[in-house]
Coordinates of C-alpha atoms in Angstrom, one line a residue:
Chain A
M136 CA 163.0 119.6 220.8
N137 CA 162.8 118.0 217.8
Q138 CA 164.3 120.7 215.6
A139 CA 166.9 121.0 217.8
L140 CA 168.2 117.9 218.0
K141 CA 167.9 118.0 214.0
Q142 CA 170.3 121.5 214.0
F143 CA 172.6 119.5 216.4
L144 CA 173.1 116.3 214.5
C145 CA 174.1 118.8 211.6
N146 CA 176.4 120.5 213.1
P147 CA 179.7 119.5 211.9
K148 CA 181.4 119.6 215.4
A149 CA 178.8 117.2 216.8
I150 CA 179.0 115.0 213.9
I151 CA 183.0 114.6 214.5
G152 CA 182.4 114.4 218.2
L153 CA 180.0 111.7 218.2
T154 CA 181.7 109.5 215.9
I155 CA 184.6 109.3 218.1
L156 CA 182.7 109.4 221.3
V157 CA 180.8 106.5 219.8
L158 CA 184.1 104.2 218.8
A159 CA 185.7 105.2 222.5
V160 CA 182.3 103.6 223.8
L161 CA 182.1 100.9 221.9
A162 CA 185.7 99.9 222.6
A163 CA 185.3 100.5 226.4
I164 CA 182.0 98.1 226.0
F165 CA 183.3 95.5 223.8
A166 CA 186.8 95.5 225.0
P167 CA 187.4 92.1 226.0
L168 CA 185.8 90.7 222.8
I169 CA 187.7 92.8 220.7
A170 CA 191.0 92.4 222.7
P171 CA 190.9 89.5 224.2
G172 CA 193.4 89.0 226.8
D173 CA 194.8 90.4 229.8
P174 CA 196.3 93.9 229.4
W175 CA 198.8 93.2 232.0
K176 CA 200.3 89.9 230.6
M177 CA 203.2 89.6 228.2
A178 CA 202.0 89.4 224.8
T179 CA 205.0 88.9 222.8
R180 CA 208.8 90.5 223.2
P181 CA 209.2 93.7 224.9
F182 CA 209.9 96.9 223.4
L183 CA 208.7 96.0 220.0
P184 CA 208.3 99.0 217.8
P185 CA 205.1 99.5 216.3
M186 CA 204.1 98.5 212.5
Q187 CA 206.7 95.6 212.6
D188 CA 204.3 92.6 213.9
M189 CA 200.7 93.7 212.4
R190 CA 199.5 91.7 215.4
F191 CA 200.6 94.0 217.5
A192 CA 200.3 97.4 215.3
F193 CA 200.7 99.7 218.1
G194 CA 204.0 97.9 219.7
T195 CA 204.9 96.9 223.2
D196 CA 206.2 97.9 226.0
M197 CA 209.0 97.0 228.5
M198 CA 207.3 94.1 229.8
G199 CA 205.9 92.9 226.4
R200 CA 202.3 93.7 227.1
D201 CA 200.1 94.9 223.9
I202 CA 199.9 98.8 223.9
M203 CA 196.8 98.3 221.5
T204 CA 195.0 96.0 224.3
G205 CA 195.9 98.4 226.7
L206 CA 194.2 101.5 224.7
I207 CA 191.1 99.6 224.6
H208 CA 191.0 98.5 228.2
G209 CA 192.0 101.8 229.1
A210 CA 188.9 103.2 227.8
R211 CA 187.0 102.0 230.2
V212 CA 188.7 103.3 233.1
S213 CA 188.6 107.0 231.5
I214 CA 185.0 106.8 230.5
L215 CA 183.8 105.5 233.9
V216 CA 185.4 108.1 235.9
G217 CA 184.8 110.7 233.4
L218 CA 181.0 110.0 233.5
T219 CA 180.7 109.2 237.1
S220 CA 182.8 111.9 238.6
T221 CA 180.9 114.3 236.8
L222 CA 177.8 112.9 237.9
V223 CA 178.9 113.5 241.4
A224 CA 179.9 117.1 240.7
L225 CA 176.2 117.4 239.3
V226 CA 174.6 116.2 242.2
F227 CA 177.0 118.4 244.6
G228 CA 176.4 121.5 242.3
L229 CA 173.0 121.6 241.5
L230 CA 172.0 120.7 245.1
F231 CA 174.2 124.2 246.7
G232 CA 173.4 126.0 243.6
A233 CA 169.7 125.3 243.8
L234 CA 169.4 126.1 247.3
A235 CA 171.7 129.2 247.0
G236 CA 169.7 130.6 244.2
F237 CA 166.0 129.7 245.7
Y238 CA 166.5 130.7 249.4
G239 CA 168.7 133.5 249.0
G240 CA 170.0 135.2 251.9
W241 CA 172.1 133.8 254.6
I242 CA 171.7 130.5 253.1
D243 CA 173.1 131.8 249.8
D244 CA 175.7 133.8 251.6
A245 CA 177.1 130.5 253.3
L246 CA 176.6 128.3 250.2
M247 CA 178.5 130.5 248.0
R248 CA 181.6 131.1 250.7
I249 CA 182.3 127.4 250.4
T250 CA 181.6 127.7 246.8
E251 CA 184.4 130.1 246.2
F252 CA 186.7 128.5 248.8
F253 CA 186.9 125.3 246.9
Q254 CA 187.1 127.4 243.8
T255 CA 190.1 128.9 245.1
I256 CA 192.0 126.0 246.4
P257 CA 194.8 124.4 243.8
T258 CA 192.3 121.7 242.7
F259 CA 194.5 119.4 241.3
V260 CA 196.7 119.4 244.0
F261 CA 194.1 118.8 246.3
A262 CA 192.6 115.7 244.3
L263 CA 195.9 114.1 244.5
L264 CA 196.0 114.8 248.4
L265 CA 192.3 113.2 248.4
V266 CA 193.3 110.3 246.2
A267 CA 196.5 109.3 248.5
I268 CA 194.9 110.0 251.5
L269 CA 191.8 107.7 250.7
S270 CA 194.2 104.8 248.9
P271 CA 194.5 104.6 245.4
S272 CA 191.3 103.2 244.1
I273 CA 188.7 104.2 240.9
L274 CA 186.3 105.0 244.0
S275 CA 188.3 107.3 245.5
I276 CA 189.3 109.1 242.0
I277 CA 185.8 109.3 241.3
L278 CA 185.1 110.9 244.8
A279 CA 188.5 113.4 244.7
I280 CA 187.7 114.5 240.9
G281 CA 183.6 115.1 241.6
I282 CA 184.5 117.2 245.1
V283 CA 187.1 119.3 242.8
S284 CA 185.1 120.1 240.1
W285 CA 181.5 121.3 241.5
P286 CA 181.7 124.9 242.1
P287 CA 181.2 126.0 238.4
V288 CA 177.8 123.7 238.4
A289 CA 176.9 125.7 241.8
R290 CA 177.6 129.0 240.3
L291 CA 175.8 128.5 236.7
V292 CA 172.8 126.8 238.6
R293 CA 172.7 129.4 241.4
S294 CA 172.5 132.3 238.9
E295 CA 169.8 130.3 236.7
F296 CA 167.6 129.9 239.6
A297 CA 167.8 133.4 241.3
S298 CA 167.0 134.9 237.9
L299 CA 164.0 132.4 237.7
R300 CA 162.9 132.5 241.1
N301 CA 160.8 135.5 240.9
R302 CA 159.2 134.9 237.2
E303 CA 155.2 134.6 236.7
F304 CA 155.4 130.8 236.5
V305 CA 157.0 130.3 240.0
R306 CA 154.9 132.6 241.7
A307 CA 151.5 131.0 240.4
A308 CA 152.9 127.7 241.5
E309 CA 153.5 129.3 245.0
V310 CA 150.0 130.6 244.7
L311 CA 148.8 127.1 243.9
G312 CA 150.3 125.8 247.3
Q313 CA 153.1 124.0 246.1
S314 CA 156.0 123.4 248.5
N315 CA 159.0 124.6 247.8
W316 CA 160.4 121.4 247.1
Q317 CA 158.0 120.9 244.3
I318 CA 158.9 124.0 243.1
I319 CA 162.4 123.7 243.1
W320 CA 162.3 119.9 241.3
G321 CA 159.3 120.3 239.5
Q322 CA 159.2 124.2 238.2
I323 CA 162.6 125.6 238.2
L324 CA 165.0 122.9 237.5
P325 CA 163.8 121.7 234.1
N326 CA 164.2 125.0 233.0
T327 CA 168.0 125.4 234.1
L328 CA 169.2 122.0 232.4
S329 CA 170.2 123.1 229.2
P330 CA 172.9 125.3 229.9
V331 CA 174.1 122.5 232.5
I332 CA 173.9 119.7 230.1
A333 CA 176.2 121.7 227.6
M334 CA 178.5 122.2 230.9
A335 CA 178.2 118.5 232.1
S336 CA 179.9 117.5 228.6
L337 CA 183.1 119.8 229.1
M338 CA 183.2 118.4 232.8
V339 CA 183.5 115.1 231.4
A340 CA 186.3 116.1 229.5
S341 CA 188.3 117.6 232.1
A342 CA 187.6 115.0 234.2
I343 CA 189.1 112.7 231.9
L344 CA 192.3 114.7 231.7
T345 CA 192.4 114.7 235.5
E346 CA 192.2 111.3 235.6
A347 CA 195.0 110.6 233.4
A348 CA 197.0 113.1 235.0
I349 CA 196.3 111.1 238.5
S350 CA 197.0 107.9 237.0
F351 CA 200.4 109.3 235.4
L352 CA 201.7 110.1 238.7
G353 CA 201.4 106.6 239.7
L354 CA 198.3 107.0 241.8
G355 CA 196.0 104.9 239.2
D356 CA 194.0 102.2 240.4
P357 CA 196.4 99.4 240.7
N358 CA 194.1 96.7 239.1
R359 CA 193.2 98.7 236.1
M360 CA 195.0 99.2 233.0
S361 CA 194.5 103.4 232.2
W362 CA 195.9 105.5 229.7
G363 CA 197.6 108.0 232.3
F364 CA 199.2 105.0 233.7
M365 CA 200.5 103.8 230.4
I366 CA 202.0 107.1 229.6
G367 CA 203.4 107.5 233.3
A368 CA 205.0 104.2 232.6
A369 CA 206.4 105.2 229.6
R370 CA 208.0 108.1 230.9
T371 CA 211.5 106.5 232.0
V372 CA 212.0 104.8 228.7
L373 CA 211.0 107.7 226.5
R374 CA 214.3 107.6 224.5
Q375 CA 214.1 104.2 223.7
A376 CA 210.6 103.6 223.1
W377 CA 208.6 106.7 222.0
W378 CA 205.2 104.7 220.9
M379 CA 204.7 103.8 224.4
S380 CA 203.6 107.5 225.5
F381 CA 202.6 108.5 221.9
F382 CA 199.4 106.5 221.5
P383 CA 198.0 106.6 224.8
G384 CA 198.7 110.4 224.3
M385 CA 196.8 110.6 221.1
V386 CA 193.8 108.7 222.0
I387 CA 193.4 111.2 225.3
L388 CA 193.5 114.2 222.9
L389 CA 191.1 112.4 220.7
V390 CA 188.6 111.5 223.2
V391 CA 188.8 114.9 225.2
L392 CA 188.6 117.1 221.9
A393 CA 185.6 115.2 221.0
L394 CA 184.2 115.9 224.1
N395 CA 184.8 119.8 223.8
L396 CA 183.4 119.8 220.3
V397 CA 180.3 118.0 221.6
G398 CA 180.1 120.6 224.3
D399 CA 180.4 123.4 221.9
A400 CA 178.0 121.9 219.6
L401 CA 175.2 121.7 222.6
N402 CA 176.1 125.3 223.4
D403 CA 175.2 126.2 219.6
V404 CA 172.0 124.7 220.2
L405 CA 170.5 124.8 223.5
N406 CA 171.9 128.3 224.3
P407 CA 171.7 130.2 220.8
R408 CA 171.4 133.5 222.1
L409 CA 174.9 133.0 224.0
S410 CA 176.8 131.2 221.5
R411 CA 176.0 133.6 219.0
K412 CA 177.1 136.4 220.9
R413 CA 180.1 134.6 221.4
R414 CA 181.0 133.6 218.0
Q415 CA 180.5 136.9 216.1
Chain B
M202 CA 191.2 155.2 251.5
K203 CA 189.2 153.1 249.3
L204 CA 191.9 151.0 248.2
L205 CA 193.4 150.4 251.3
R206 CA 189.7 149.6 252.7
A207 CA 189.6 146.9 249.3
I208 CA 193.0 145.5 250.4
A209 CA 192.3 145.1 254.0
L210 CA 189.0 143.2 252.7
R211 CA 190.8 140.9 250.7
A212 CA 193.6 140.1 253.0
G213 CA 190.9 139.1 255.7
K214 CA 189.4 136.8 253.5
S215 CA 192.9 135.4 251.9
V216 CA 193.3 134.5 255.7
G217 CA 190.3 133.2 256.2
V218 CA 191.0 130.7 253.2
I219 CA 194.0 129.7 254.7
L220 CA 193.1 128.8 257.9
A221 CA 190.1 126.7 256.1
I222 CA 193.2 125.3 254.5
V223 CA 194.9 124.2 257.6
A224 CA 191.6 123.0 259.3
L225 CA 191.3 121.2 255.9
N226 CA 194.5 119.5 256.2
F227 CA 193.7 118.5 260.0
L228 CA 190.5 116.8 258.6
L229 CA 191.8 114.7 256.2
I230 CA 194.5 113.3 258.2
R231 CA 191.8 112.2 260.4
L232 CA 189.7 110.7 257.4
A233 CA 192.6 108.7 256.7
P234 CA 192.0 104.9 257.5
G235 CA 194.3 103.7 260.0
D236 CA 196.6 105.8 263.4
P237 CA 196.9 109.1 262.6
A238 CA 200.5 109.0 264.0
A239 CA 201.2 106.3 261.4
V240 CA 199.4 108.1 258.5
M241 CA 201.6 111.4 259.4
A242 CA 204.8 109.0 259.4
G243 CA 204.1 107.8 256.0
Q244 CA 205.2 104.5 254.8
A245 CA 208.8 104.8 256.1
G246 CA 207.9 105.6 259.6
V247 CA 205.3 103.1 260.5
A248 CA 208.3 100.6 261.6
D249 CA 209.8 103.1 263.8
E250 CA 208.2 103.6 267.4
I251 CA 210.1 106.3 268.6
F252 CA 209.4 108.5 265.8
M253 CA 205.9 107.7 266.1
K254 CA 205.8 108.5 270.1
Q255 CA 207.6 111.7 269.1
L256 CA 204.6 112.5 266.3
R257 CA 201.9 111.6 269.1
E258 CA 203.6 114.4 271.5
Q259 CA 204.1 116.8 269.0
F260 CA 200.6 116.9 267.8
G261 CA 199.0 115.8 271.0
L262 CA 197.4 113.0 269.6
D263 CA 196.6 111.4 273.1
E264 CA 194.6 114.7 273.7
P265 CA 190.9 114.9 272.8
I266 CA 190.2 116.1 269.6
W267 CA 189.7 119.9 269.9
Q268 CA 192.9 120.2 271.6
Q269 CA 194.9 118.3 268.7
F270 CA 193.2 120.9 266.6
I271 CA 194.4 123.9 268.4
F272 CA 197.9 122.3 268.6
Y273 CA 197.8 121.6 264.9
V274 CA 196.8 125.3 264.1
G275 CA 199.3 126.4 266.4
N276 CA 202.2 124.5 264.8
V277 CA 201.2 125.9 261.5
L278 CA 200.9 129.1 262.5
Q279 CA 204.3 129.3 263.7
G280 CA 205.8 127.7 260.8
D281 CA 205.9 124.2 261.8
L282 CA 204.7 122.2 259.1
G283 CA 205.9 118.6 260.2
Y284 CA 208.9 116.5 259.9
S285 CA 209.9 114.5 256.6
Y286 CA 211.3 111.2 258.0
R287 CA 212.2 110.3 254.5
Q288 CA 214.0 113.2 253.7
G289 CA 215.3 113.5 257.3
M290 CA 214.4 117.3 257.3
S291 CA 211.4 119.5 258.2
V292 CA 208.7 120.1 255.6
A293 CA 209.0 123.7 256.1
N294 CA 212.7 123.4 255.2
L295 CA 212.1 121.3 252.3
I296 CA 209.5 123.8 250.6
A297 CA 211.5 126.6 251.2
E298 CA 214.4 125.1 249.5
R299 CA 212.5 124.6 246.3
L300 CA 209.8 127.1 246.3
P301 CA 212.4 129.5 243.9
A302 CA 212.5 127.1 241.1
T303 CA 208.7 126.7 241.2
L304 CA 208.2 130.4 241.1
L305 CA 210.3 130.8 238.6
L306 CA 208.5 128.4 236.4
T307 CA 205.3 129.5 237.1
G308 CA 206.0 132.8 236.8
T309 CA 207.3 132.3 233.3
A310 CA 204.3 130.2 232.2
F311 CA 202.0 132.5 233.6
L312 CA 203.2 135.4 231.7
F313 CA 203.8 133.4 228.3
A314 CA 200.5 132.2 228.8
L315 CA 198.6 135.6 229.3
L316 CA 201.0 137.6 226.5
A317 CA 200.9 135.0 223.9
G318 CA 197.1 134.3 224.5
I319 CA 195.9 138.0 224.3
V320 CA 198.5 138.2 221.1
L321 CA 196.6 135.2 219.4
G322 CA 193.2 136.2 220.6
S323 CA 193.5 139.7 219.2
I324 CA 194.9 138.2 215.8
A325 CA 192.2 136.1 215.6
A326 CA 189.8 138.7 216.6
A327 CA 191.0 141.2 214.1
K328 CA 191.3 138.5 210.9
A329 CA 187.6 136.7 212.3
G330 CA 186.2 134.4 210.0
K331 CA 189.5 134.6 208.0
M332 CA 192.6 132.2 207.6
P333 CA 194.3 133.4 211.1
D334 CA 191.4 133.0 213.0
L335 CA 190.7 129.7 212.0
V336 CA 194.5 128.7 212.4
V337 CA 194.6 130.2 216.0
S338 CA 190.9 128.4 216.2
I339 CA 191.9 124.9 215.6
L340 CA 195.5 125.2 217.6
S341 CA 193.6 126.2 220.6
L342 CA 190.9 123.6 220.4
V343 CA 193.8 120.9 220.3
F344 CA 196.0 122.0 222.9
Y345 CA 193.2 122.6 225.1
A346 CA 192.6 119.0 224.8
T347 CA 196.1 117.5 225.0
P348 CA 197.0 116.3 228.6
L349 CA 199.7 118.6 229.8
F350 CA 202.3 116.0 230.7
W351 CA 201.9 114.4 227.5
I352 CA 203.1 117.7 225.9
G353 CA 206.0 118.0 227.9
M354 CA 207.0 114.2 226.7
M355 CA 206.2 114.8 223.2
S356 CA 208.0 118.6 223.3
I357 CA 211.3 116.3 225.2
L358 CA 211.2 114.1 222.2
L359 CA 211.1 116.6 219.7
F360 CA 213.1 119.6 220.7
S361 CA 215.6 117.7 222.9
V362 CA 216.1 114.2 221.7
W363 CA 215.8 115.0 218.0
L364 CA 216.5 118.5 217.3
G365 CA 218.7 118.8 220.6
W366 CA 217.6 122.3 220.9
F367 CA 217.0 122.3 224.4
P368 CA 217.9 120.0 227.6
A369 CA 215.3 117.6 228.8
F370 CA 215.6 117.9 232.3
G371 CA 216.8 119.6 235.3
M372 CA 217.4 123.4 236.2
I373 CA 221.0 123.6 235.8
T374 CA 223.9 121.6 233.8
V375 CA 225.1 119.4 236.3
G376 CA 228.7 120.0 237.3
A377 CA 229.3 122.9 234.9
N378 CA 229.7 125.2 238.0
L379 CA 228.8 128.1 235.8
R380 CA 228.4 131.8 237.6
G381 CA 227.2 135.2 236.7
W382 CA 225.4 135.7 233.2
D383 CA 226.5 132.4 232.0
Y384 CA 224.4 131.0 235.0
V385 CA 221.3 132.7 234.3
L386 CA 221.6 131.8 230.7
D387 CA 221.8 128.2 231.7
V388 CA 218.9 128.5 233.9
A389 CA 217.0 130.5 231.0
H390 CA 217.7 127.7 228.4
H391 CA 216.5 124.7 230.8
L392 CA 213.4 126.8 231.6
V393 CA 212.2 127.0 227.7
L394 CA 210.5 124.1 227.6
P395 CA 209.1 123.4 231.0
A396 CA 207.7 126.8 230.8
F397 CA 206.4 126.6 227.4
T398 CA 204.6 123.1 228.6
L399 CA 203.1 124.2 231.1
G400 CA 201.8 127.6 229.6
L401 CA 200.3 126.4 226.5
F402 CA 197.1 124.7 228.1
Y403 CA 196.3 128.2 229.7
M404 CA 197.4 130.2 226.5
T405 CA 194.8 128.7 224.6
V406 CA 192.2 129.7 227.4
Y407 CA 193.4 133.2 227.1
S408 CA 193.4 133.4 223.4
R409 CA 189.6 132.1 223.2
M410 CA 188.8 134.2 226.1
T411 CA 190.5 137.5 224.3
R412 CA 189.1 136.8 220.9
A413 CA 185.1 137.0 222.4
S414 CA 185.8 139.7 224.6
M415 CA 187.1 141.9 221.2
L416 CA 184.5 140.8 219.5
E417 CA 182.2 142.0 222.0
V418 CA 183.8 145.4 222.2
R419 CA 184.3 145.9 218.2
D420 CA 180.8 147.0 218.0
M421 CA 180.6 149.3 220.8
D422 CA 180.0 153.1 220.5
F423 CA 183.2 154.3 221.3
V424 CA 185.1 152.3 218.8
R425 CA 182.9 153.2 216.0
T426 CA 183.5 156.9 217.0
A427 CA 187.0 156.3 217.1
R428 CA 186.8 155.1 213.5
A429 CA 184.6 157.5 212.5
K430 CA 187.7 160.2 213.9
G431 CA 189.5 158.2 211.2
L432 CA 192.3 156.8 213.7
A433 CA 194.4 154.0 212.3
P434 CA 192.8 150.6 212.4
S435 CA 196.1 149.4 214.2
I436 CA 195.8 152.5 217.3
I437 CA 192.0 151.6 217.6
L438 CA 192.7 148.0 217.9
R439 CA 195.8 148.2 220.7
R440 CA 194.4 151.4 222.5
H441 CA 191.0 151.3 222.5
M442 CA 189.8 148.0 222.0
L443 CA 192.2 145.7 223.6
R444 CA 192.4 148.0 226.9
N445 CA 188.6 146.8 227.2
A446 CA 188.9 143.4 226.0
I447 CA 191.7 142.3 228.3
L448 CA 189.9 143.1 231.3
P449 CA 187.6 139.9 231.5
V450 CA 190.9 137.8 230.3
I451 CA 192.9 139.2 233.6
T452 CA 190.1 138.3 236.1
L453 CA 190.2 134.8 234.3
A454 CA 194.1 134.5 234.4
G455 CA 193.8 135.5 238.3
I456 CA 190.9 133.1 239.2
Q457 CA 193.0 130.2 237.2
A458 CA 196.3 130.8 238.9
G459 CA 195.4 128.1 241.2
Q460 CA 195.1 125.7 238.4
L461 CA 198.7 126.8 237.0
V462 CA 200.1 125.9 240.3
G463 CA 198.6 122.4 240.0
G464 CA 200.0 121.7 236.4
A465 CA 203.1 122.6 238.0
I466 CA 203.3 119.0 239.7
L467 CA 203.0 117.2 236.3
T468 CA 205.5 119.7 234.6
E469 CA 208.4 119.2 236.9
T470 CA 207.6 115.6 237.2
V471 CA 208.3 115.3 233.3
F472 CA 211.1 117.6 233.5
S473 CA 212.7 116.9 236.7
W474 CA 212.5 120.5 237.4
P475 CA 213.4 121.0 241.2
G476 CA 210.6 122.5 242.8
I477 CA 207.6 121.7 245.2
G478 CA 205.6 120.0 242.4
R479 CA 208.6 117.4 241.8
L480 CA 208.9 117.2 245.8
A481 CA 205.3 116.4 245.7
F482 CA 205.4 113.7 243.5
D483 CA 208.1 112.3 245.6
A484 CA 205.9 112.7 248.6
L485 CA 203.3 111.2 246.6
V486 CA 205.4 108.0 245.7
Q487 CA 206.5 107.5 249.3
R488 CA 203.1 108.4 250.8
D489 CA 204.9 111.3 252.9
Y490 CA 201.7 112.8 253.7
Q491 CA 203.2 115.7 255.9
V492 CA 205.1 116.6 253.0
L493 CA 201.8 116.6 250.8
M494 CA 199.8 118.7 253.1
G495 CA 202.7 121.0 253.7
V496 CA 202.6 121.6 249.8
F497 CA 199.2 121.8 249.6
L498 CA 199.1 124.8 252.1
I499 CA 201.8 126.9 250.2
T500 CA 200.3 126.1 247.1
S501 CA 197.0 127.5 248.6
I502 CA 199.0 130.5 249.4
M503 CA 200.4 131.2 246.2
V504 CA 197.2 131.1 245.0
V505 CA 195.7 133.8 247.3
V506 CA 198.9 135.7 246.5
F507 CA 198.2 135.7 242.9
N508 CA 194.5 136.7 243.1
I509 CA 195.9 139.6 245.3
L510 CA 198.7 140.4 242.3
T511 CA 195.9 140.4 239.7
D512 CA 193.7 142.3 241.4
L513 CA 196.4 145.1 241.7
L514 CA 197.0 144.7 238.2
Y515 CA 193.4 144.7 237.4
R516 CA 193.7 148.0 238.9
V517 CA 196.2 149.3 237.0
V518 CA 194.6 148.7 233.7
D519 CA 190.9 149.7 234.8
P520 CA 191.5 152.7 237.1
R521 CA 187.6 152.7 237.1
I522 CA 187.8 150.0 240.0
G523 CA 189.4 152.3 242.1
A524 CA 187.3 155.0 242.0
G525 CA 184.1 153.5 241.8
A526 CA 183.3 150.7 243.6

């Protein structure tokens, strides 16, 4: 593991990605210290272009709110939603995948039918519908993104479980009298984690994109400033104030790119066979 | 015969999926906090007692739940998707009116993404490790991470506000009253930016996939044989490698068609494209749930149809599928 960690940290993709992520996480944690003041409150005159008053380097929006403060506070929503909704998806996916792969037979059939169904439906439309019906809040957004993103995890975990199911170490555990639960949790699951970890990083990235899209359409949590909301608010004044949408979009791009880079690097280290085949 | 059976199986599965979505819609209304009639009426209808009573009767909301379900499924199967109080029109009519615009947009974006993705991916694979490969890789990495709606807004700024090449919104020039070819060209002119925006993300996915899959095929025996025969590299690339390499790309494209339809909501919102995505956005703003559910059902049907089409395309590209399995 130590060697793998070293290999990971020497990967240029990982270095670039981790640097951006650390910055974003720090901004999220220390938002009230770095950018004191309410992101919703008027800070100076409206429609201030960037780089004119250095106290408001990124400019202000149509209500005179500081864009920079919004970006820093918006990091909280994006990162919180990205991480927790991925966690929700992992719990569902691991549960479905493990049960289907371990037991096989009709359980496998039934669970995979459900998984297939959730993969067929237009996920973004479904997520929007869920948020709209449960009424927009950070919780409903997390739940909605979690519910639409677990199927790939379930498929991955299922195939791993199915291939490990009949290995000797699993048979040995069975002979030793371990319960099914012990075998699933203690024997097989730890062996499936490396591809799941790499996948999780990509899932956080796509969760952040989905959250931004939901907020862009005006379904974000009305009490929290978010990047998607800022871009959505800028849509109608695009011609007058390009900076209002430009900066939040760049920040989303950077964070998502960073997560994708880290995911790629994790794949290189944790699943060397697979990624070598892919890269050649 | 086998083809017929495969199609029948596929159709059966599709019907199952669509029925499941109808059931999901039914469940969702009951999941929402408050009186189902009020939920279906949306914000606009809450005050109107007569409309609520009408809804209650139409959906049998005073009956036991299983009867409500049968009512609901019956209604949907007869093409009755409810009534939008806000727009003063049945949901089915609203959607039917908007569907062609969305089909045009998603279809164009899909073809653009698939063709451009395959071409770029093949170039990257042919020049693996060299400059073109690096450029394609970086471009796809960046566009893969960019929010679709933001690309749309930035392309409006660049190509419409600053350069003035393309119109920024709508599907036709308002008040121009064009006919025949002028009309077609006008729509095509309006279509460029939205289709480009919607297709770009998927293009990166397909180009990555094509590249990976081309590299996998490159070292196979039949390619070596073709090379040993002295065939020109361009022929080997097109006839031998690409034909085999695009199979997984087509599979992936079929699976992702549903995501493309979801992206249409964002694209149509940005470009004021008069399709069902824009309809969904307006419904979201007004909490017009019946319209939203109608859009969910229709987009799901679109996905199922897309899947069947890619299945057929797959059979055309790879005749082994029809004969073998």
